Amino acid sequence: MKIFVRPFFLACRLVFILLLSSQYVFAEVVKPTAGEMVFQQGKLPSGAPLRGSREADVFVEGADAACINCHRRSGLGSFAGQIQIPPIVGKYLFRSAGENTRDLDAPHVMIGAVVDRPSTESYTDTTIARAIREGIGRGGRKLNYLMPRFKMDDATMASLITHLKKLSTAPTPGVSGDILHFATIITPDADPIARQGMLNVINHFVEDKNSFIRGGNRPMKNPKGIQYRVTRRWQMHVWELTGSPDTWQQQLQAKLIAEPVFAVISGLGGKTWKPVHDFCGREKIPCLFPNIDNPVINENDFYAIYFSKGVTLEAQLIAHQIQRLQTKPGSVVQIYRNGDVGVQAANAVQIELESQKIKVVNRVLKDSLSSESLIEALRGIGENHVLLLWLRQDELAYLPAEAAMSQAIYVSGLMAGLENAQLPKEWRRAVRMTYPFDLPEGRKVRMNYPLGWFKIKRIPVVAERVQSDTYLALGILSETLMMMLDSYVRDYLVERVEDMLSRRVITGYYPRVGLAPKQRFASKGGYFVRFEGDIGTKIVAESGWIVP
């Protein structure tokens, strides 16, 4: 009888998780309150745009007037140049400066306005409404010019104040007294060699991080005497997905219920990442820097941050270059395999070029690749045409020597393996390849850091770019959390990542990275390169750094 007890309870638990997951997937979306609409969208309950004024003839309206533009989604404040924009969550508004210094429950923020108020007077609902409508803060002081004065009725004002009281107050899943829980997500079509390389980096990084915690969790004090616990251990959960993409969101929901996490870091995908992207947005979980070449392109999705737009960036670079050609091409012929990431890139090129009245012809390869199938796809391409090859590294090797062309030919560097592209020698001189990273010589010094660490940790370098990006992502997360101290709010994590990226010096493959609000791609440009010689990996820049 005992033999069946444990499997029975495990089965019950799995059924329970799946039921919750299924129920969640089909649940109705909760309608935002009037206060949330004002705060996040700059929209009044009537649907009319919120309007604020700074002077008689200076107005902000609609989305430009939303509170999140300055005070951010978390409500924990930000900077505008040298101006400190204070937090407006209830924990700060409804207490005096003296109470703030003694309150261990108040999250740490990066600005000094929190505990250095000129008045010890606490806000009330009435004085907050006065501040929003008239620009008069507590103690009767006039608020900064940057703070607009808004007109709104009492019911909308009450709903907004209620929203401010709730901001950044709920316990954050994945955060305990001693441990921060994170997940990394791997799709079933991810490259197995890159997967092992990524996991090696993650496991050693987390082990290193936790090894520095000795002698218990010692708190740190700031000058005001507030203690912060800054030595929580990390625990990484590896969420491996199975099956078709239409089942991934339900799998992720079940995993989240079983293993609540604070954020998702790194990860590895193949042909699509959209179900993971959508899951992170729906659950409001930061999804930071996955290793994928085809991210979802939507700058308004707050929770997903990527290193670059991947093949879509390459498509933008190529479209930009084609539009600059002195002679308009008769047509642009794109060759790609259906179901691969080249589809996304080819669509982006087609939309952009056809908007400029440039004809685009798409030729889709069959499942079985051969020189014959490529010869057929290349048939009829004349000298006045431009050829785009959205092909993988091994697929390029099938390009028939007898079909080599001399006209403009562009190849995706991401798909081709960058300088390791297996181009036949007959094609190398004509091909121009997108290169959305710093060139090998340019990144050599920056790459000394991850490569040196890999060597010290005896981590085999089997997928250099994936492993370097994983190391960079973990470093960004670690440094951001150190700045946050005890402020474990998911929205605030995303906001602090935005802020610190532009100041980061060690950026791996990328010449520079940076984010601003409503930007979700940290590296924004690339080069065009050509191959030097008939063999080898030597590449030469054909352009400067282009931001399309």
XYZ file of C-alpha atoms in Angstrom:
548
model
C 0.000 0.000 0.000
C 2.809 2.422 0.831
C 4.234 2.019 -2.636
C 1.296 3.913 -4.151
C 1.007 6.795 -1.658
C 3.689 9.120 -3.039
C 2.801 8.720 -6.746
C -0.854 9.309 -5.867
C -0.170 12.622 -4.114
C 2.255 13.718 -6.832
C -0.389 13.004 -9.444
C -2.976 14.972 -7.459
C -0.592 17.907 -7.170
C 0.084 17.866 -10.915
C -3.633 17.759 -11.723
C -4.228 20.664 -9.320
C -1.488 22.748 -10.986
C -2.790 22.014 -14.465
C -6.342 22.883 -13.431
C -5.167 26.208 -12.038
C -3.137 26.800 -15.168
C -6.028 26.004 -17.473
C -8.375 28.162 -15.439
C -5.952 31.057 -15.636
C -5.408 30.841 -19.369
C -9.113 31.207 -20.067
C -9.806 33.757 -17.329
C -11.179 37.146 -18.349
C -8.846 40.109 -18.358
C -9.491 42.360 -15.350
C -10.605 45.809 -16.416
C -8.296 48.565 -15.112
C -9.667 51.013 -12.559
C -10.046 54.696 -13.323
C -6.923 55.357 -11.249
C -4.873 52.797 -13.190
C -5.988 54.306 -16.502
C -4.882 57.759 -15.403
C -1.607 56.499 -13.971
C -0.548 54.203 -16.810
C -2.344 55.483 -19.923
C -3.123 59.146 -19.285
C -6.753 58.438 -19.995
C -9.867 59.538 -18.071
C -12.769 57.133 -17.336
C -14.774 58.788 -20.131
C -12.070 57.798 -22.592
C -10.969 61.406 -23.019
C -7.238 62.133 -22.691
C -5.906 63.368 -19.378
C -4.614 66.937 -19.679
C -2.118 68.772 -17.504
C -0.596 72.229 -17.634
C 2.721 73.661 -16.492
C 2.139 77.236 -17.578
C -0.645 79.049 -19.377
C 0.382 77.761 -22.796
C 2.349 74.597 -21.903
C 0.287 71.400 -21.849
C 0.758 67.631 -21.751
C -2.022 65.362 -22.907
C -2.976 61.700 -23.161
C -0.136 59.180 -22.957
C 2.352 62.037 -22.511
C 0.498 63.060 -19.359
C 0.474 59.587 -17.737
C 2.105 59.435 -14.312
C 4.385 56.536 -15.310
C 6.364 58.777 -17.665
C 8.146 60.357 -14.704
C 7.305 58.397 -11.571
C 7.591 55.120 -13.493
C 5.353 52.075 -13.439
C 6.523 51.067 -9.956
C 5.814 54.534 -8.567
C 9.295 54.537 -7.011
C 10.583 57.563 -8.907
C 13.405 58.299 -11.321
C 15.723 61.021 -12.582
C 15.153 63.639 -15.299
C 18.644 64.980 -15.872
C 19.657 66.466 -12.531
C 16.046 66.537 -11.290
C 15.069 63.888 -8.757
C 11.528 62.668 -9.288
C 10.338 61.279 -5.937
C 8.430 58.068 -5.256
C 4.675 58.447 -5.030
C 3.683 55.088 -3.570
C 1.587 55.133 -0.429
C 4.478 54.005 1.790
C 6.178 57.354 1.174
C 3.257 59.691 0.718
C 1.397 58.820 3.909
C 4.167 59.200 6.456
C 6.464 61.948 7.654
C 10.189 62.172 6.934
C 10.934 61.090 10.498
C 8.785 58.001 10.117
C 10.528 57.106 6.860
C 13.909 56.826 8.551
C 12.550 54.364 11.089
C 10.428 52.285 8.736
C 12.234 49.112 7.723
C 9.267 48.259 5.503
C 9.867 51.148 3.103
C 11.830 50.018 0.042
C 15.153 51.605 -0.767
C 15.165 53.886 -3.806
C 18.079 55.490 -5.617
C 17.054 59.105 -4.994
C 17.644 61.158 -1.879
C 14.253 62.831 -1.714
C 12.750 60.005 0.309
C 14.160 60.690 3.757
C 15.209 64.338 3.326
C 11.797 65.942 3.097
C 11.755 69.628 4.103
C 8.671 68.903 6.157
C 7.744 66.138 8.565
C 4.096 66.579 7.627
C 2.411 63.479 6.164
C 0.228 63.635 3.090
C -3.491 63.015 3.348
C -6.004 62.281 0.610
C -6.900 65.978 0.597
C -3.338 67.295 0.347
C -2.413 64.738 -2.342
C -5.398 65.931 -4.388
C -4.209 69.521 -3.881
C -0.697 68.578 -5.039
C -2.045 66.941 -8.192
C -4.464 69.745 -9.026
C -2.561 72.831 -7.827
C 1.085 71.792 -7.548
C 1.285 72.513 -3.820
C 3.107 69.869 -1.812
C 3.081 69.091 1.883
C 4.086 71.967 4.118
C 2.690 74.337 1.487
C 5.782 74.191 -0.722
C 5.422 74.631 -4.458
C 6.199 71.525 -6.487
C 8.758 71.524 -9.303
C 7.817 72.983 -12.675
C 8.111 69.518 -14.251
C 5.059 68.365 -12.289
C 1.965 69.281 -14.360
C -1.243 70.471 -12.711
C -4.147 68.180 -13.589
C -7.874 68.721 -13.549
C -9.970 65.696 -12.667
C -13.238 65.058 -10.871
C -13.419 63.792 -7.279
C -14.291 60.189 -8.214
C -11.333 59.876 -10.611
C -9.039 61.542 -8.069
C -10.168 59.105 -5.355
C -9.491 56.145 -7.646
C -6.020 57.478 -8.516
C -5.138 57.948 -4.842
C -6.347 54.406 -4.087
C -4.077 53.140 -6.867
C -1.085 55.027 -5.401
C -1.728 53.440 -2.003
C -1.577 49.964 -3.548
C 1.508 50.512 -5.715
C 4.530 48.332 -4.893
C 2.986 47.024 -1.669
C 2.098 43.409 -2.453
C 4.593 40.670 -1.472
C 6.687 39.741 -4.505
C 6.593 36.046 -5.494
C 9.980 34.388 -5.570
C 11.416 36.459 -2.715
C 11.881 34.932 0.730
C 13.840 36.066 3.747
C 16.968 34.271 2.563
C 16.532 33.386 -1.132
C 15.799 35.062 -4.457
C 14.265 32.654 -6.958
C 14.879 33.028 -10.698
C 14.041 30.927 -13.735
C 15.688 30.406 -17.082
C 13.529 29.084 -19.933
C 14.617 26.685 -22.687
C 12.411 25.803 -25.648
C 12.440 22.255 -27.088
C 14.002 23.363 -30.399
C 16.940 25.146 -28.742
C 20.398 24.088 -29.890
C 21.555 21.337 -27.465
C 25.210 22.418 -27.557
C 24.343 26.054 -26.833
C 21.952 24.853 -24.110
C 24.734 23.043 -22.255
C 27.089 25.981 -22.677
C 24.496 28.405 -21.291
C 23.650 26.203 -18.315
C 27.345 25.807 -17.484
C 27.669 29.580 -17.256
C 24.486 29.958 -15.179
C 25.396 27.184 -12.735
C 28.917 28.493 -12.123
C 27.752 32.113 -11.831
C 25.083 31.261 -9.248
C 27.523 29.033 -7.365
C 30.037 31.900 -7.300
C 27.359 34.342 -6.178
C 26.248 32.146 -3.294
C 29.783 31.238 -2.202
C 30.377 34.816 -1.053
C 27.681 34.489 1.600
C 29.465 33.398 4.745
C 28.594 33.843 8.376
C 24.872 34.301 7.852
C 22.876 37.127 6.298
C 24.514 40.251 7.666
C 22.495 43.427 7.100
C 23.912 46.657 5.712
C 23.111 50.085 7.201
C 22.705 53.337 5.352
C 23.620 56.730 6.913
C 20.115 57.039 8.360
C 20.460 53.757 10.224
C 18.075 51.726 8.067
C 19.208 48.128 7.702
C 19.002 46.277 4.390
C 19.504 42.583 3.812
C 21.742 42.370 0.767
C 23.015 38.797 1.010
C 20.115 36.681 -0.151
C 21.134 33.530 -1.977
C 20.082 32.888 -5.554
C 18.206 29.801 -6.616
C 17.874 29.160 -10.336
C 15.029 27.048 -11.726
C 15.477 25.618 -15.222
C 12.131 25.539 -17.015
C 12.469 23.192 -20.004
C 9.478 23.332 -22.330
C 8.204 20.449 -24.410
C 5.789 19.957 -27.270
C 4.363 22.550 -29.634
C 4.448 26.317 -28.946
C 0.684 26.495 -28.409
C 1.156 24.486 -25.177
C 4.058 26.500 -23.758
C 2.072 29.177 -21.935
C 0.100 26.536 -20.063
C 3.332 24.721 -19.162
C 4.885 27.965 -17.935
C 1.846 28.776 -15.833
C 2.077 25.359 -14.145
C 5.798 25.830 -13.503
C 5.209 29.303 -12.037
C 2.608 27.959 -9.625
C 4.945 25.172 -8.542
C 8.064 27.401 -8.390
C 7.263 31.127 -7.975
C 10.125 33.290 -9.240
C 11.070 36.961 -9.012
C 12.295 37.201 -12.613
C 13.289 35.204 -15.680
C 16.915 35.628 -16.744
C 18.707 34.571 -19.934
C 17.209 31.440 -21.531
C 17.475 29.871 -24.964
C 15.035 29.624 -27.846
C 14.811 28.408 -31.409
C 12.257 29.291 -34.062
C 9.818 31.217 -31.856
C 9.848 32.957 -28.485
C 6.431 34.625 -28.665
C 4.594 32.328 -26.197
C 7.298 33.003 -23.590
C 7.235 36.746 -24.300
C 3.437 36.832 -23.955
C 3.558 34.788 -20.739
C 5.999 37.234 -19.114
C 3.826 40.187 -20.064
C 0.655 38.558 -18.811
C 2.225 37.537 -15.499
C 4.139 40.843 -15.168
C 7.448 39.043 -14.697
C 10.704 40.648 -15.876
C 12.048 38.525 -18.750
C 15.632 39.685 -19.209
C 18.013 39.053 -22.121
C 17.115 35.623 -23.548
C 19.434 34.109 -26.146
C 17.212 34.300 -29.214
C 17.528 35.696 -32.718
C 13.846 36.516 -33.308
C 12.396 38.479 -30.373
C 8.889 39.902 -30.379
C 9.136 43.467 -31.702
C 6.947 45.603 -29.481
C 8.585 48.470 -27.601
C 5.403 48.937 -25.525
C 5.726 45.528 -23.836
C 7.290 46.546 -20.532
C 8.529 43.277 -19.026
C 10.633 41.775 -21.847
C 14.123 43.195 -22.481
C 16.432 41.926 -25.225
C 20.010 42.599 -26.254
C 18.922 43.338 -29.843
C 16.145 42.902 -32.396
C 18.032 39.957 -33.888
C 17.096 39.072 -37.461
C 14.606 41.953 -37.546
C 17.496 44.355 -36.932
C 19.353 42.673 -39.796
C 16.282 43.108 -42.004
C 16.166 46.807 -41.126
C 19.881 47.179 -41.904
C 19.478 45.511 -45.315
C 16.345 47.487 -46.206
C 18.160 50.676 -45.196
C 21.112 49.746 -47.432
C 18.978 48.805 -50.439
C 17.106 52.098 -50.282
C 20.458 53.900 -50.455
C 21.554 52.157 -53.678
C 22.166 54.630 -56.498
C 20.204 52.489 -58.951
C 16.825 51.149 -57.893
C 16.848 47.325 -58.255
C 14.446 45.581 -60.612
C 13.405 43.452 -57.636
C 14.701 42.056 -54.377
C 14.674 38.250 -54.238
C 14.600 36.623 -50.792
C 15.367 32.926 -50.224
C 14.433 31.367 -46.897
C 13.099 28.217 -45.312
C 9.520 28.217 -44.061
C 9.218 27.845 -40.287
C 12.664 29.304 -39.535
C 13.496 32.745 -38.136
C 14.231 33.966 -41.665
C 10.475 34.227 -42.212
C 10.247 37.041 -39.664
C 13.183 38.853 -41.261
C 11.880 38.403 -44.811
C 8.489 39.808 -43.817
C 10.130 42.856 -42.255
C 12.165 43.518 -45.429
C 9.120 43.112 -47.636
C 6.976 45.522 -45.618
C 9.686 48.188 -45.584
C 10.741 47.947 -49.235
C 7.258 47.656 -50.699
C 6.329 50.828 -48.814
C 9.071 52.439 -50.944
C 7.694 50.924 -54.172
C 10.507 48.343 -54.458
C 9.337 44.936 -55.680
C 10.091 41.960 -53.403
C 9.961 38.316 -54.543
C 10.027 35.529 -51.933
C 11.241 32.009 -52.750
C 10.625 29.454 -50.038
C 12.828 26.355 -49.853
C 11.387 22.870 -49.503
C 12.077 20.687 -46.467
C 14.869 18.723 -48.145
C 17.810 20.987 -48.951
C 20.158 20.258 -51.833
C 22.226 22.111 -54.397
C 19.461 21.349 -56.903
C 16.792 23.042 -54.778
C 19.007 26.114 -54.402
C 19.724 26.188 -58.138
C 15.973 26.212 -58.734
C 15.481 29.006 -56.175
C 18.250 31.070 -57.794
C 16.946 30.649 -61.341
C 16.148 33.806 -63.298
C 17.830 36.313 -60.989
C 19.335 38.972 -63.251
C 22.120 41.498 -62.795
C 19.688 44.275 -61.815
C 18.241 42.272 -58.933
C 19.341 42.126 -55.286
C 19.566 38.719 -53.582
C 18.887 38.159 -49.851
C 19.802 34.802 -48.296
C 18.128 34.046 -44.969
C 19.900 30.702 -44.604
C 21.633 28.803 -41.818
C 25.357 28.139 -41.666
C 25.111 24.580 -42.997
C 22.557 25.579 -45.658
C 24.918 28.147 -47.195
C 27.408 25.364 -47.855
C 24.958 23.984 -50.473
C 25.149 27.117 -52.618
C 26.215 25.811 -56.043
C 29.494 27.211 -57.332
C 28.150 27.410 -60.880
C 25.319 29.695 -59.716
C 27.615 32.265 -58.079
C 26.572 35.830 -58.839
C 28.301 39.188 -58.971
C 25.385 41.482 -58.116
C 24.443 42.709 -54.639
C 24.027 39.721 -52.294
C 23.186 40.030 -48.604
C 23.444 37.293 -45.987
C 22.163 37.209 -42.390
C 25.162 37.084 -40.072
C 23.112 35.719 -37.178
C 21.811 32.786 -39.195
C 25.080 32.201 -41.045
C 27.301 31.982 -37.960
C 28.954 35.405 -38.414
C 32.583 35.070 -39.547
C 32.253 31.273 -39.464
C 29.715 31.283 -42.318
C 30.246 28.305 -44.624
C 30.147 30.207 -47.874
C 31.643 28.529 -50.956
C 34.690 30.470 -52.161
C 32.917 31.378 -55.406
C 30.356 33.347 -53.410
C 32.557 35.005 -50.797
C 33.680 38.037 -52.816
C 30.146 39.128 -53.772
C 28.452 38.568 -50.413
C 27.887 41.367 -47.908
C 26.907 40.112 -44.463
C 25.068 41.884 -41.673
C 27.055 41.990 -38.430
C 24.914 43.279 -35.514
C 27.815 43.205 -33.028
C 31.140 44.886 -32.550
C 33.780 43.511 -34.903
C 36.147 40.852 -33.502
C 39.067 43.289 -33.064
C 36.822 45.900 -31.486
C 35.400 43.585 -28.846
C 38.629 41.765 -28.038
C 39.357 43.677 -24.809
C 35.774 43.451 -23.524
C 35.682 39.726 -24.257
C 38.745 39.176 -22.053
C 36.427 39.349 -19.034
C 33.961 36.557 -19.863
C 36.553 34.409 -21.631
C 38.963 34.765 -18.713
C 36.203 33.810 -16.277
C 35.267 30.787 -18.406
C 38.894 29.685 -18.310
C 39.186 30.086 -14.547
C 35.945 28.132 -14.035
C 36.982 25.535 -16.621
C 33.860 26.126 -18.678
C 34.280 24.811 -22.246
C 33.523 27.528 -24.811
C 31.123 25.694 -27.128
C 28.841 28.609 -28.125
C 30.800 31.775 -27.476
C 28.122 34.363 -28.227
C 25.426 32.565 -26.222
C 27.758 32.032 -23.276
C 29.058 35.603 -23.380
C 25.514 37.040 -23.527
C 24.461 34.788 -20.644
C 27.407 35.976 -18.542
C 26.553 39.591 -19.419
C 22.873 39.119 -18.525
C 23.718 37.598 -15.130
C 26.186 40.384 -14.412
C 23.590 43.036 -15.242
C 21.064 41.338 -12.970
C 23.561 41.062 -10.111
C 24.636 44.709 -10.310
C 21.049 45.922 -10.568
C 19.983 43.968 -7.487
C 22.883 45.447 -5.513
C 21.563 48.940 -6.278
C 18.023 47.946 -5.322
C 18.993 46.580 -1.884
C 15.685 45.395 -0.357
C 13.377 46.906 -2.984
C 12.273 43.631 -4.516
C 9.545 44.974 -6.785
C 9.392 43.449 -10.255
C 8.564 46.712 -12.014
C 11.388 48.459 -10.180
C 13.846 45.773 -11.314
C 13.038 46.549 -14.951
C 13.352 50.294 -14.317
C 16.740 49.926 -12.617
C 18.023 47.726 -15.471
C 17.046 50.498 -17.892
C 18.977 53.031 -15.828
C 22.196 51.101 -15.255
C 22.694 49.708 -18.768
C 23.793 53.016 -20.284
C 26.560 53.282 -17.679
C 27.905 49.774 -18.159
C 31.450 49.487 -19.560
C 31.838 45.712 -20.018
C 29.329 44.861 -22.747
C 30.709 41.690 -24.355
C 29.855 41.397 -28.042
C 28.174 44.811 -28.156
C 30.018 48.121 -28.671
C 27.474 49.853 -26.467
C 24.178 49.073 -24.768
C 21.532 51.381 -23.391
C 17.820 51.662 -22.728
C 15.326 54.403 -22.127
C 11.667 54.082 -21.149
C 9.748 52.427 -24.001
C 12.953 50.959 -25.435
C 13.354 47.208 -25.146
C 16.409 46.500 -27.297
C 19.725 47.431 -25.725
C 21.932 47.306 -28.855
C 20.478 49.103 -31.831
C 22.820 48.851 -34.803
C 25.310 46.840 -36.797
C 27.863 46.728 -39.596
C 28.037 45.329 -43.082
C 31.120 43.188 -43.619
C 32.745 41.289 -46.457
C 35.031 38.283 -46.415
C 38.692 38.663 -47.214
C 40.106 35.895 -49.386
C 38.618 32.642 -50.609
C 38.920 30.798 -47.289
C 39.099 31.574 -43.575
C 37.181 33.761 -41.148
C 38.794 37.123 -41.874
C 36.139 39.829 -42.288
C 36.474 43.501 -43.210
C 33.983 46.256 -42.408
C 32.158 47.620 -45.461
C 30.348 50.301 -43.459
C 30.453 52.194 -40.222
C 28.099 51.379 -37.350
C 24.581 51.850 -38.730
C 21.486 52.424 -36.606
C 18.581 51.983 -39.064
